[in-house]
Structure formats: structure tokens, C-alpha cells
JSON list of C-alpha atoms and ligand atoms in Angstrom, two decimals:
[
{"chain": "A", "resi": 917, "resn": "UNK", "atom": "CA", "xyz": [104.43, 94.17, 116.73]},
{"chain": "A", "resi": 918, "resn": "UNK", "atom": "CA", "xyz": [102.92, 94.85, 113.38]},
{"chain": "A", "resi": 919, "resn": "UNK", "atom": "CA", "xyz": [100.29, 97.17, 111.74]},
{"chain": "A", "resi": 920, "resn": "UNK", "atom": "CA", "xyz": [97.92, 94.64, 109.27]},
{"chain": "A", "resi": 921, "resn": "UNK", "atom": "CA", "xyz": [95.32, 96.23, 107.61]},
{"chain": "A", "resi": 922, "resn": "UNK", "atom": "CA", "xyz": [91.42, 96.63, 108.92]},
{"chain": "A", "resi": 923, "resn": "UNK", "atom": "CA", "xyz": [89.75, 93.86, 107.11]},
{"chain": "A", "resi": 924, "resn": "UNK", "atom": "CA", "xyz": [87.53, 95.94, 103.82]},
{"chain": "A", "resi": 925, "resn": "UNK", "atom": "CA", "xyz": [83.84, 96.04, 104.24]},
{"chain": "A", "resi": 926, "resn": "UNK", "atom": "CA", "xyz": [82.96, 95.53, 100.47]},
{"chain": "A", "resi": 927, "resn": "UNK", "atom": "CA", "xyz": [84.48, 93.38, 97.46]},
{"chain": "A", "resi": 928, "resn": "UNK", "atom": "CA", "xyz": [87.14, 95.44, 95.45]},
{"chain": "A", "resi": 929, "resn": "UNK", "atom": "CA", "xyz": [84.76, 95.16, 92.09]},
{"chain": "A", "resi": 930, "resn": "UNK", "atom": "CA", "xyz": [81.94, 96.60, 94.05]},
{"chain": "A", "resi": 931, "resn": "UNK", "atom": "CA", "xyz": [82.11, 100.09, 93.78]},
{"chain": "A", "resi": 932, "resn": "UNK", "atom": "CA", "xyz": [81.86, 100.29, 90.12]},
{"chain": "A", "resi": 933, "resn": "UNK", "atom": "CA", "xyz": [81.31, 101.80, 87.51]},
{"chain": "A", "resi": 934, "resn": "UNK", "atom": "CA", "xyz": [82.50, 105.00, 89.69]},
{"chain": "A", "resi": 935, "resn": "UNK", "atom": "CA", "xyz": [85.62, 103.12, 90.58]},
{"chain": "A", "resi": 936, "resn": "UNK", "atom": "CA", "xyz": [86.70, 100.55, 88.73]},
{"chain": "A", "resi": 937, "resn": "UNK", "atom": "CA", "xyz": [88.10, 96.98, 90.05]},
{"chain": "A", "resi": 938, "resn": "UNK", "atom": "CA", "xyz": [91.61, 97.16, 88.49]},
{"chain": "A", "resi": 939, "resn": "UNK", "atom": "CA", "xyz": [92.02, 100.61, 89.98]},
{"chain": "A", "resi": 940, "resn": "UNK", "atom": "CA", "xyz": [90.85, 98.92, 93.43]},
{"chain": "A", "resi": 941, "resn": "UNK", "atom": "CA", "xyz": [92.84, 96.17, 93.05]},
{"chain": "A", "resi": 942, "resn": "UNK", "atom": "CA", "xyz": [95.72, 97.73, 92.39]},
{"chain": "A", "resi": 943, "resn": "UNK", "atom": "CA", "xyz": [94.90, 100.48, 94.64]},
{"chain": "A", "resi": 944, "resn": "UNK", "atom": "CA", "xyz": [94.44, 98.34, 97.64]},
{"chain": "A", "resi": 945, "resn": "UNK", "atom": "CA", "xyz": [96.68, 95.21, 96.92]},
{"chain": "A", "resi": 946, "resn": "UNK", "atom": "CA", "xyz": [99.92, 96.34, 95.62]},
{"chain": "A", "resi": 947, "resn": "UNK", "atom": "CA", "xyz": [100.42, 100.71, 96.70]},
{"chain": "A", "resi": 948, "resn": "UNK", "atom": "CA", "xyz": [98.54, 100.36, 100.47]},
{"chain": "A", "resi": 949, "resn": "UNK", "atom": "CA", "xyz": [100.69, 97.14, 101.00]},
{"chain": "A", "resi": 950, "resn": "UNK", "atom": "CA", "xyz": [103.81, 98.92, 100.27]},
{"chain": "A", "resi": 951, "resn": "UNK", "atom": "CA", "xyz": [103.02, 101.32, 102.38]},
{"chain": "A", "resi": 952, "resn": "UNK", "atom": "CA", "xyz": [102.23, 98.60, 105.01]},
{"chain": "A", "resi": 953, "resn": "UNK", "atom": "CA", "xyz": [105.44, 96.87, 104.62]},
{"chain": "A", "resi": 954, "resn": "UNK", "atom": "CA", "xyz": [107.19, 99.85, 104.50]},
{"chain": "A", "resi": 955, "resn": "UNK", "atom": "CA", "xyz": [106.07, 101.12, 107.58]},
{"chain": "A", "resi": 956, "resn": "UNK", "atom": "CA", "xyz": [106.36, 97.62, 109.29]},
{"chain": "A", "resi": 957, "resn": "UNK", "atom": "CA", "xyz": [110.04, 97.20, 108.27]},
{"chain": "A", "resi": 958, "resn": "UNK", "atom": "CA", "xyz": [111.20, 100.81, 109.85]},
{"chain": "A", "resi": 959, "resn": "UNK", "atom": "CA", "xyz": [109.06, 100.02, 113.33]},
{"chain": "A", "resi": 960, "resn": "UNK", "atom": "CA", "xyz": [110.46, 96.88, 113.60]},
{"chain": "A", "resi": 961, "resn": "UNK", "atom": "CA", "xyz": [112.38, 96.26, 116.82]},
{"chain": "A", "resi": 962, "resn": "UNK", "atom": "CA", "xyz": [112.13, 99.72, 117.62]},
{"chain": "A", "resi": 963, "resn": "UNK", "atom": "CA", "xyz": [110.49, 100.00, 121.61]},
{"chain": "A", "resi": 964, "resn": "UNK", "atom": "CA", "xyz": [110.51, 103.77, 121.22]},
{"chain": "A", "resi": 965, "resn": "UNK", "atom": "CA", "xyz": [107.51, 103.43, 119.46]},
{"chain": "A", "resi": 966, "resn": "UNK", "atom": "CA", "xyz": [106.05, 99.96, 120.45]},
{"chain": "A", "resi": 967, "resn": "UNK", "atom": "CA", "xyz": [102.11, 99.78, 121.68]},
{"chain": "A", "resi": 968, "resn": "UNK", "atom": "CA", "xyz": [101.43, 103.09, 119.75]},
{"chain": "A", "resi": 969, "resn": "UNK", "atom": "CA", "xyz": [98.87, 103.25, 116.99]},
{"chain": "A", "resi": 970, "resn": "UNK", "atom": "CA", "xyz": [99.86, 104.79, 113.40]},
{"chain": "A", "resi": 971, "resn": "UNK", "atom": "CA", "xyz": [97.52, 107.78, 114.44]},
{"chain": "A", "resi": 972, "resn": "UNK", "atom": "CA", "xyz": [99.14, 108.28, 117.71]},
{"chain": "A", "resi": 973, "resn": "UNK", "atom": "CA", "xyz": [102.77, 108.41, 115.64]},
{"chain": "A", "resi": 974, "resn": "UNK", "atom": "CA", "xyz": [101.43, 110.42, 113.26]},
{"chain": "A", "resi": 975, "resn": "UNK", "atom": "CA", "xyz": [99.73, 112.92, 115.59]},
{"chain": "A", "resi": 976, "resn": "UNK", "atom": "CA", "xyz": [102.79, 113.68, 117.05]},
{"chain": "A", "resi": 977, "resn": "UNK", "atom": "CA", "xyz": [106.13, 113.15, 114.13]},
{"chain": "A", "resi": 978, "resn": "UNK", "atom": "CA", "xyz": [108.26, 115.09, 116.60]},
{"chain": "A", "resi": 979, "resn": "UNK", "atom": "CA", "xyz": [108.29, 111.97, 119.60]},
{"chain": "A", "resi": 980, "resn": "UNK", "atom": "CA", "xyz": [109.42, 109.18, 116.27]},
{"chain": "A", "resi": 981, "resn": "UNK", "atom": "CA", "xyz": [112.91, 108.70, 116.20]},
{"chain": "A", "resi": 982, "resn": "UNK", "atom": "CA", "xyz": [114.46, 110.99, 113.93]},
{"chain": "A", "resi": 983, "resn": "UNK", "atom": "CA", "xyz": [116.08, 107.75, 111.70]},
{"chain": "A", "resi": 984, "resn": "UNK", "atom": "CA", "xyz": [112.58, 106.50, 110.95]},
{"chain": "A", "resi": 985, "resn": "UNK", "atom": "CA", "xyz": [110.50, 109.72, 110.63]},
{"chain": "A", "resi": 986, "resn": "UNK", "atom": "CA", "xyz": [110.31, 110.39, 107.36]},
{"chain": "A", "resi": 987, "resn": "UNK", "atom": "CA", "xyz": [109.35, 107.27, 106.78]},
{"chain": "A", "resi": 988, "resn": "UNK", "atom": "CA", "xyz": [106.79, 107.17, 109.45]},
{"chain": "A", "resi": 989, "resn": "UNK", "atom": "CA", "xyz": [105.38, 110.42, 107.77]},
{"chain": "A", "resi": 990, "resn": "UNK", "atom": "CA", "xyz": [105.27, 109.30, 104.72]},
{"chain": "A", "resi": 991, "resn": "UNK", "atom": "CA", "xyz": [104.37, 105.21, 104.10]},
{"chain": "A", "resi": 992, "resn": "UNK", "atom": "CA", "xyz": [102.81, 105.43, 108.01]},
{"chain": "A", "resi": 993, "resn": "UNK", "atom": "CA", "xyz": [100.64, 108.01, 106.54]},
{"chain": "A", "resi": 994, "resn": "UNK", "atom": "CA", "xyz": [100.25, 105.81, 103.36]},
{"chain": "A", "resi": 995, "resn": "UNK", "atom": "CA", "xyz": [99.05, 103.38, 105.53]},
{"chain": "A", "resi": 996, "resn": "UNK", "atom": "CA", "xyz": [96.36, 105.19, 107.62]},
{"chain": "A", "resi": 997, "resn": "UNK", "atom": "CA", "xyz": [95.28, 107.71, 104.59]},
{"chain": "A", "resi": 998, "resn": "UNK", "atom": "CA", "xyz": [94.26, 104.38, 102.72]},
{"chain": "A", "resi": 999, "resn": "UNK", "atom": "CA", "xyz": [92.75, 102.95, 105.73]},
{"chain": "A", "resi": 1000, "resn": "UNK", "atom": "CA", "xyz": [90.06, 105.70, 106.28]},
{"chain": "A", "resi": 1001, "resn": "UNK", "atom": "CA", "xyz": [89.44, 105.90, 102.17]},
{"chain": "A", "resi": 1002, "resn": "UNK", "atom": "CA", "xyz": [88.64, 102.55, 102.24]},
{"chain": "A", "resi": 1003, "resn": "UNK", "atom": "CA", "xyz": [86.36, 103.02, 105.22]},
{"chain": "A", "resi": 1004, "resn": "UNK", "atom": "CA", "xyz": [84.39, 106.08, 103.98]},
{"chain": "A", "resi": 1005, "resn": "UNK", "atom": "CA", "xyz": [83.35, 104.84, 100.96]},
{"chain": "A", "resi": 1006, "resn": "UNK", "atom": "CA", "xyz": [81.01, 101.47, 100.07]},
{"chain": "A", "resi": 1007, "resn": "UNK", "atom": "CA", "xyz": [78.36, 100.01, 97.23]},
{"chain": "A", "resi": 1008, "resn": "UNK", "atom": "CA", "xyz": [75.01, 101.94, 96.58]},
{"chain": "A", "resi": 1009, "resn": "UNK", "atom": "CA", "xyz": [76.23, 105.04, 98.96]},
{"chain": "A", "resi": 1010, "resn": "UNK", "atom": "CA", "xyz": [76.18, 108.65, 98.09]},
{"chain": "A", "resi": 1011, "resn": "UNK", "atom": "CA", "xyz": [73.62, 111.10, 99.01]},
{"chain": "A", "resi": 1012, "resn": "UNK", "atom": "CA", "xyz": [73.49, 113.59, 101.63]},
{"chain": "A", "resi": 1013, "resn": "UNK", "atom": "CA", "xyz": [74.47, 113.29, 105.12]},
{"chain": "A", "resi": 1014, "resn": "UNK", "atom": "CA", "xyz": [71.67, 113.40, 108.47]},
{"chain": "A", "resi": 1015, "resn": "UNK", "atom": "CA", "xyz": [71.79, 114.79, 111.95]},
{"chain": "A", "resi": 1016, "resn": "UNK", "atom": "CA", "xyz": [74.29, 116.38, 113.41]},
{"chain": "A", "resi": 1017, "resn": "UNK", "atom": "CA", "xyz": [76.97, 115.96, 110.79]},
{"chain": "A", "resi": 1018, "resn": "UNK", "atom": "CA", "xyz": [74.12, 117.76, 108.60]},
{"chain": "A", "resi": 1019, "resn": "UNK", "atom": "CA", "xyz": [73.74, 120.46, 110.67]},
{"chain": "A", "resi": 1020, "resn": "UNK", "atom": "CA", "xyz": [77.67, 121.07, 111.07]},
{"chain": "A", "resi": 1021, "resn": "UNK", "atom": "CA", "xyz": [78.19, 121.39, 107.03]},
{"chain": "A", "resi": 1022, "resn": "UNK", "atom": "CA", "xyz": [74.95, 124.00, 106.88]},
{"chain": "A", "resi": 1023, "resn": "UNK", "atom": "CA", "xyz": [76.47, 126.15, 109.97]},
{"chain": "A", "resi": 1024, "resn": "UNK", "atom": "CA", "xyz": [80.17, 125.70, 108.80]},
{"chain": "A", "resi": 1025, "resn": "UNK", "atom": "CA", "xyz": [79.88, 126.25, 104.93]},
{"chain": "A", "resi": 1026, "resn": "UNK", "atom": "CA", "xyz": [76.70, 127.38, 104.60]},
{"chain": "A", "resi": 1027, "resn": "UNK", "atom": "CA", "xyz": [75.01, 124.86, 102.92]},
{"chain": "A", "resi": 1028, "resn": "UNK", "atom": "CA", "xyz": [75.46, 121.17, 101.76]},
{"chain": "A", "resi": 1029, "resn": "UNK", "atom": "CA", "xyz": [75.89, 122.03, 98.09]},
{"chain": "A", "resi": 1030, "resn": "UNK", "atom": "CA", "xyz": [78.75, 124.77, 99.28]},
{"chain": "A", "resi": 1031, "resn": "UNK", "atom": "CA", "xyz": [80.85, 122.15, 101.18]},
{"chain": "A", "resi": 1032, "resn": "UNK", "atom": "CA", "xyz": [80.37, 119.90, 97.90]},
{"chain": "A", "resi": 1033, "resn": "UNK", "atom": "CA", "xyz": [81.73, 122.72, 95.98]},
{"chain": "A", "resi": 1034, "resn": "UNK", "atom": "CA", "xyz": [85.00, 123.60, 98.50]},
{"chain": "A", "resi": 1035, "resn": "UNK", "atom": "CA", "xyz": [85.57, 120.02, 98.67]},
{"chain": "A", "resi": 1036, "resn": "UNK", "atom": "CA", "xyz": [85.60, 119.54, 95.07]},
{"chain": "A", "resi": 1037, "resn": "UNK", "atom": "CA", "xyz": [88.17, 122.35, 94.85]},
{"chain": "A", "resi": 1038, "resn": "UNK", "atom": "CA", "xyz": [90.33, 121.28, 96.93]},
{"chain": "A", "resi": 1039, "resn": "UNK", "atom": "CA", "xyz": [90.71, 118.06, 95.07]},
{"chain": "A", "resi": 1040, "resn": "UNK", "atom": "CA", "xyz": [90.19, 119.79, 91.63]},
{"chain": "A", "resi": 1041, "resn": "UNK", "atom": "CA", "xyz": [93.11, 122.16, 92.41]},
{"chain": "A", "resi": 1042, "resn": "UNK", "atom": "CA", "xyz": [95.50, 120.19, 94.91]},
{"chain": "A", "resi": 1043, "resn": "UNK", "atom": "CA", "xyz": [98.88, 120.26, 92.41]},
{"chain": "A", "resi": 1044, "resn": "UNK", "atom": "CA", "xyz": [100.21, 117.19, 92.07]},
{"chain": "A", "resi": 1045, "resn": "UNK", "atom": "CA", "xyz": [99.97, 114.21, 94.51]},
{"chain": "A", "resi": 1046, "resn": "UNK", "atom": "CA", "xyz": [97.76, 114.45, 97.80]},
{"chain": "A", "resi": 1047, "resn": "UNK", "atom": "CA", "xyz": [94.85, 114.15, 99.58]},
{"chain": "A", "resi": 1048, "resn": "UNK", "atom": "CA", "xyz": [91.20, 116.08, 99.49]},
{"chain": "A", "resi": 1049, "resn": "UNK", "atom": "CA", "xyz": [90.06, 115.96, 103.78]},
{"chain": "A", "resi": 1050, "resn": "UNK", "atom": "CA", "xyz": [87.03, 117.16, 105.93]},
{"chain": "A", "resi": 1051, "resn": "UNK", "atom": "CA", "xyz": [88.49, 117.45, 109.38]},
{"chain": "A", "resi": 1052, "resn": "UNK", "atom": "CA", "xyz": [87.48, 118.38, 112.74]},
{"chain": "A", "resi": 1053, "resn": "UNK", "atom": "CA", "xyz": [89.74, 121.10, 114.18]},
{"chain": "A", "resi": 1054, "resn": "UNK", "atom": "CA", "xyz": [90.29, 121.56, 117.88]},
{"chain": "A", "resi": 1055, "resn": "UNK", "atom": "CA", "xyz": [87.36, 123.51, 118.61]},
{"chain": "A", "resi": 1056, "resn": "UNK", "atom": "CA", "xyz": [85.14, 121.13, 116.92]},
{"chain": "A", "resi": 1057, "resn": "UNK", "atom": "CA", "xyz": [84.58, 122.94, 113.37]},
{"chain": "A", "resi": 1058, "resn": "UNK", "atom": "CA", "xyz": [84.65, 121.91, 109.74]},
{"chain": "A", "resi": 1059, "resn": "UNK", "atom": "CA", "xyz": [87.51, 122.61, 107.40]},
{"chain": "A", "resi": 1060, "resn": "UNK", "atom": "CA", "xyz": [88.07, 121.45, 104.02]},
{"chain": "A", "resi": 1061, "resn": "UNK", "atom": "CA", "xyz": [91.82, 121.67, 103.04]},
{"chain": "A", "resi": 1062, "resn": "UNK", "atom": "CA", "xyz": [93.95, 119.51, 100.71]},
{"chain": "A", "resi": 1063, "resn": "UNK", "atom": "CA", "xyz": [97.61, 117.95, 101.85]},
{"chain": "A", "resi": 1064, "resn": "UNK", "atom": "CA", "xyz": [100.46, 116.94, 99.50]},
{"chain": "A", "resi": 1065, "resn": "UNK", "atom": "CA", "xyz": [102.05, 113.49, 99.59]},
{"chain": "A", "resi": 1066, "resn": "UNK", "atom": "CA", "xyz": [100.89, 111.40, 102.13]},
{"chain": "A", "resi": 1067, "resn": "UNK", "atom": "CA", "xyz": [100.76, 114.16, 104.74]},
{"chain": "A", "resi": 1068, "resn": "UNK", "atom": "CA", "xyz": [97.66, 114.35, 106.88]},
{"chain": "A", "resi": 1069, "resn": "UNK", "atom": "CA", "xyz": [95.90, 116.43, 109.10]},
{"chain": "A", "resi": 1070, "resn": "UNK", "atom": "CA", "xyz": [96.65, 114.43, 112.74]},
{"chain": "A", "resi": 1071, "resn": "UNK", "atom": "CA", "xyz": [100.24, 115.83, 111.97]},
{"chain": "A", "resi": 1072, "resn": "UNK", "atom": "CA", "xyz": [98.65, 119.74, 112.66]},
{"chain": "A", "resi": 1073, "resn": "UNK", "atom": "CA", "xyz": [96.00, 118.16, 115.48]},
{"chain": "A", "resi": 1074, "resn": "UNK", "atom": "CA", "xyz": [92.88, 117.88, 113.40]},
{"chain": "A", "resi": 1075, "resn": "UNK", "atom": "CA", "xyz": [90.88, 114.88, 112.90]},
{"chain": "A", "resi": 1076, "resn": "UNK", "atom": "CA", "xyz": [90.10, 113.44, 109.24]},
{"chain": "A", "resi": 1077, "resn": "UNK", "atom": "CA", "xyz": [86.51, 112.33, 109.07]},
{"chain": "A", "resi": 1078, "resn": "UNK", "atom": "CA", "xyz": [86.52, 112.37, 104.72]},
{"chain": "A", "resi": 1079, "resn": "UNK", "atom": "CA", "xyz": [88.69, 112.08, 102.32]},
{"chain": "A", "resi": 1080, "resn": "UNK", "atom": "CA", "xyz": [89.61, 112.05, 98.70]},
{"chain": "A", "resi": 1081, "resn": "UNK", "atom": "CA", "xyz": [93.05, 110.42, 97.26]},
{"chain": "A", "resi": 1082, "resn": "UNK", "atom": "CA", "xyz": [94.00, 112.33, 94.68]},
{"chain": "A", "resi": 1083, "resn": "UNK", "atom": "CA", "xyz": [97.03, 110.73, 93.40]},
{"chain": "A", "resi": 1084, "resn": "UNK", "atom": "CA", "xyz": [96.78, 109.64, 89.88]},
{"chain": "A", "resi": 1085, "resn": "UNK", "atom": "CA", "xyz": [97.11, 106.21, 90.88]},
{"chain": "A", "resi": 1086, "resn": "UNK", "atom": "CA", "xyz": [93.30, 106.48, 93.04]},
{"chain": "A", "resi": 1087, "resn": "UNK", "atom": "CA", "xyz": [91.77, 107.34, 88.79]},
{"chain": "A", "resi": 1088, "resn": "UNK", "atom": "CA", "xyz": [94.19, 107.01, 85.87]},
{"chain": "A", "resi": 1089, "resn": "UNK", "atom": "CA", "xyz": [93.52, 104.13, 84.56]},
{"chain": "A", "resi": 1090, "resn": "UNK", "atom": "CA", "xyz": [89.63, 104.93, 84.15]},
{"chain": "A", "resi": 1091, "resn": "UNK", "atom": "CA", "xyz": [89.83, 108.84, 84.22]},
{"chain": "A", "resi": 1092, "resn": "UNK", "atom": "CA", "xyz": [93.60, 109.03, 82.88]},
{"chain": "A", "resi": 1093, "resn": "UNK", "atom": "CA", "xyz": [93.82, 113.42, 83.02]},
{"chain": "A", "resi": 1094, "resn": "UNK", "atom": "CA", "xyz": [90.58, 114.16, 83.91]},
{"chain": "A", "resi": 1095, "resn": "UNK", "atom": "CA", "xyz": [90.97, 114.01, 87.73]},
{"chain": "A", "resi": 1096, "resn": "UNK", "atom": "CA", "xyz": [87.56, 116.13, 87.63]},
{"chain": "A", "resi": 1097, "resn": "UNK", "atom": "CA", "xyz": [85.40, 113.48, 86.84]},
{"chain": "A", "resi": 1098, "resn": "UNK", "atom": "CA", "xyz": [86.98, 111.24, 89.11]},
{"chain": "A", "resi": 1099, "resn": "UNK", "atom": "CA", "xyz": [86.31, 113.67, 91.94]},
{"chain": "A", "resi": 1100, "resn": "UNK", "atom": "CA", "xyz": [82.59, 114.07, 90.70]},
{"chain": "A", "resi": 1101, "resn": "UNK", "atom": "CA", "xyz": [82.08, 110.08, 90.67]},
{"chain": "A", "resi": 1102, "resn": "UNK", "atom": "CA", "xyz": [83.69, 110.18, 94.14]},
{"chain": "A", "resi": 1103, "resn": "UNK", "atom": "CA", "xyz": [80.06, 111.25, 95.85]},
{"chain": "A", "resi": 1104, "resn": "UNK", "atom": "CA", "xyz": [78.25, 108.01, 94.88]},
{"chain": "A", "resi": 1105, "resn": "UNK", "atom": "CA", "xyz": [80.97, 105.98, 96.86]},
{"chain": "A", "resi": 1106, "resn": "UNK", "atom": "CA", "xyz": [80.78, 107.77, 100.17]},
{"chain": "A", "resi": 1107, "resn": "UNK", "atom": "CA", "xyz": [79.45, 106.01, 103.28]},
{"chain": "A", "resi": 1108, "resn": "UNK", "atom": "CA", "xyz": [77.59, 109.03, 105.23]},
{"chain": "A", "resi": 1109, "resn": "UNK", "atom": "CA", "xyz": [77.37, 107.07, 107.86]},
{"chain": "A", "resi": 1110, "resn": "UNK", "atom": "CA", "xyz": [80.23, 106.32, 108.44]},
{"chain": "A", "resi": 1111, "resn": "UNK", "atom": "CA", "xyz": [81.83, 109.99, 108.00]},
{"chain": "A", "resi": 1112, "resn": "UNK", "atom": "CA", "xyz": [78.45, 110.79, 110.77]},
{"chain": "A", "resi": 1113, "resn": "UNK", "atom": "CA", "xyz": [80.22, 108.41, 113.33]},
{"chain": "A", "resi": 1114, "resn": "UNK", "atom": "CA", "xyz": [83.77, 109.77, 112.97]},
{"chain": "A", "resi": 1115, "resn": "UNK", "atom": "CA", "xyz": [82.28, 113.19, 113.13]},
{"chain": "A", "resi": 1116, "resn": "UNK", "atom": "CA", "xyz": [80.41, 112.04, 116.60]},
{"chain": "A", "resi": 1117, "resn": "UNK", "atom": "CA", "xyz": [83.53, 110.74, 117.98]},
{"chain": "A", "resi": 1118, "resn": "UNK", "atom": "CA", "xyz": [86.05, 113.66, 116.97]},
{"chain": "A", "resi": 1119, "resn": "UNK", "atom": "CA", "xyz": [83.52, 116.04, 118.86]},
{"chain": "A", "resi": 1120, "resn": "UNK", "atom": "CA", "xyz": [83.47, 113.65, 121.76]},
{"chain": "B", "resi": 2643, "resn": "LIG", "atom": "MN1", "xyz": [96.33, 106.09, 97.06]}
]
């Protein structure tokens, strides 16, 4: 058994000017595959955790085998951190979200334009490498919170529906220091609908 990657909805020049094709390319083709292959080469021939799906693993770190946690942690949350970034974002996106996933930001944060801001924060701020999310928690509620490393919030039973990469690898070659203006050029790329369905199903 091996992970492969979900196939990428859009062309890795297509998202620019607000993200750039090297950055993509290099982005997707050489750090998520080495995550990939990393993770493939410490599940391999390993039946304790045969069948189960990178978010199952990394929903619960305690049930990997204690050799191959860390690395299950860290490249198999490589891995699946890349795969929803990829996901949420697309060409000629942006905007605001509709429906329910609307409604949730305006009861949770108050308003669209505060979730923006606390979002924005959270990347602005995060020291050093990590991740920006919007998660569901248990009891079905927003929160905006920022991980280090390739840590993510299945590991403390929430459920990402958004996220921002924020290691300098995601911007420095177009941005180089100013990880705010990558963050701001961030909102053109995201697929609402997309973050609406994974809201839908995390409330399920
Ligand atoms: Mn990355």
C-alpha cells in the first residue's frame, strides 16, 4: 500500500500573479513529494497501520508505532497539509463565502471582515514555520489558530476546512520577507466552495 497524491484541479502556472509558477512548481513537485516518499518509505510493510488513511493516522499519533511516529507526524502531515492547500485554492477564486459557511463566520467571529482579520494574524504572527487553519471543533464551531511544523489540527480532534502554508518555501521566492503580502494575495486563490463543502461535511 501507498499514499499517491489527489490528482490537482488546476495547472501549476495558473494561479498567478498571486502565486507564482516556480513557487508552485517547486512547491508541489519537489517539498510535497518528499513528504510523500517520506511517508511511503516509513509505512512500508508495516500492517499496524495498513488500510488506514493519512487522516485517520494523524487523528490519532498515539495508535502509530512509536518507531515511525515522528515521522508519521511530521512528512504524513506534510503530505495531507499540502493536499488540502492544493484543494482550497484555484484560478479566478476569491471573494466571500455563501450559505451556511457564511452564516458560521458572522455568528462565530462576528463578521466576514473579522475572520479575515484573525486569520490574517494568525499567519502574520505564526513564528517561524507552520500553518494558518479554519477548523471545525467538536461541537461544530469556528476557530482560527496557527500550528508549527507540519502539525495539524486532526492531531487535537478538529477538522481543517482552510488553510494557509506559511513556510517560507509557500512565498520566498516572490515575497522573499514580506510574508504579509503573501498572506494578503492568499484571498484571491481560495476556492469558497470548496472550504463550503468541507464545512458541510465536518458538521455532518
Ligand atoms: Mn509547504
Amino acid at each position: 500500500m501507498a499514499y499517491t497524491f489527489p490528482k490537482l484541479s488546476f495547472a501549476l502556472d495558473a494561479l498567478e500573479p498571486h502565486l507564482d509558477a516556480k513557487t508552485m512548481e517547486i512547491h508541489h513537485d519537489k517539498h510535497h513529494q518528499t513528504y510523500l516518499d517520506n511517508l511511503n518509505k516509513a509505512v512500508s510493510g508495516r500492517k499496524e497501520v495498513e488500510g488506514k488513511t493519512v487522516e485517520q493516522l494523524l487523528s490519532d499519533l498515539a495508535s502509530v508505532p512509536e518507531d515511525i511516529r515522528n515521522v508519521v507526524r511530521n512528512h504524513g502531515g506534510g503530505f495531507a497539509n499540502h493536499n488540502l492547500y492544493w484543494e482550497i485554492m484555484g484560478p479566478n477564486k476569491g471573494g466571500e463565502p455563501q450559505g451556511s459557511l457564511a452564516d458560521a463566520l458572522k455568528k462565530d467571529f462576528g463578521s466576514f471582515t473579522a475572520f479575515k482579520e484573525k486569520l490574517e494574524t494568525a499567519a502574520k504572527t505564526h513564528f517561524g514555520s507552520g500553518w494558518a487553519w479554519l477548523s471545525v471543533n467538536k461541537n461544530g464551531g469556528l476557530e482560527v489558530f496557527s500550528t508549527p511544523n507540519q502539525d495539524t489540527p486532526l492531531s487535537s480532534g478538529k477538522t481543517p476546512i482552510l488553510v494557509i502554508d506559511v513556510w517560507e518555501h509557500a512565498y520566498y521566492l516572490k515575497y522573499q520577507n514580506r510574508r504579509a503580502d503573501f498572506v494578503a494575495a492568499f484571498w484571491n486563490v481560495i476556492n469558497w466552495d470548496v472550504v463550503s463543502e468541507k464545512f458541510k461535511a465536518a458538521k455532518r
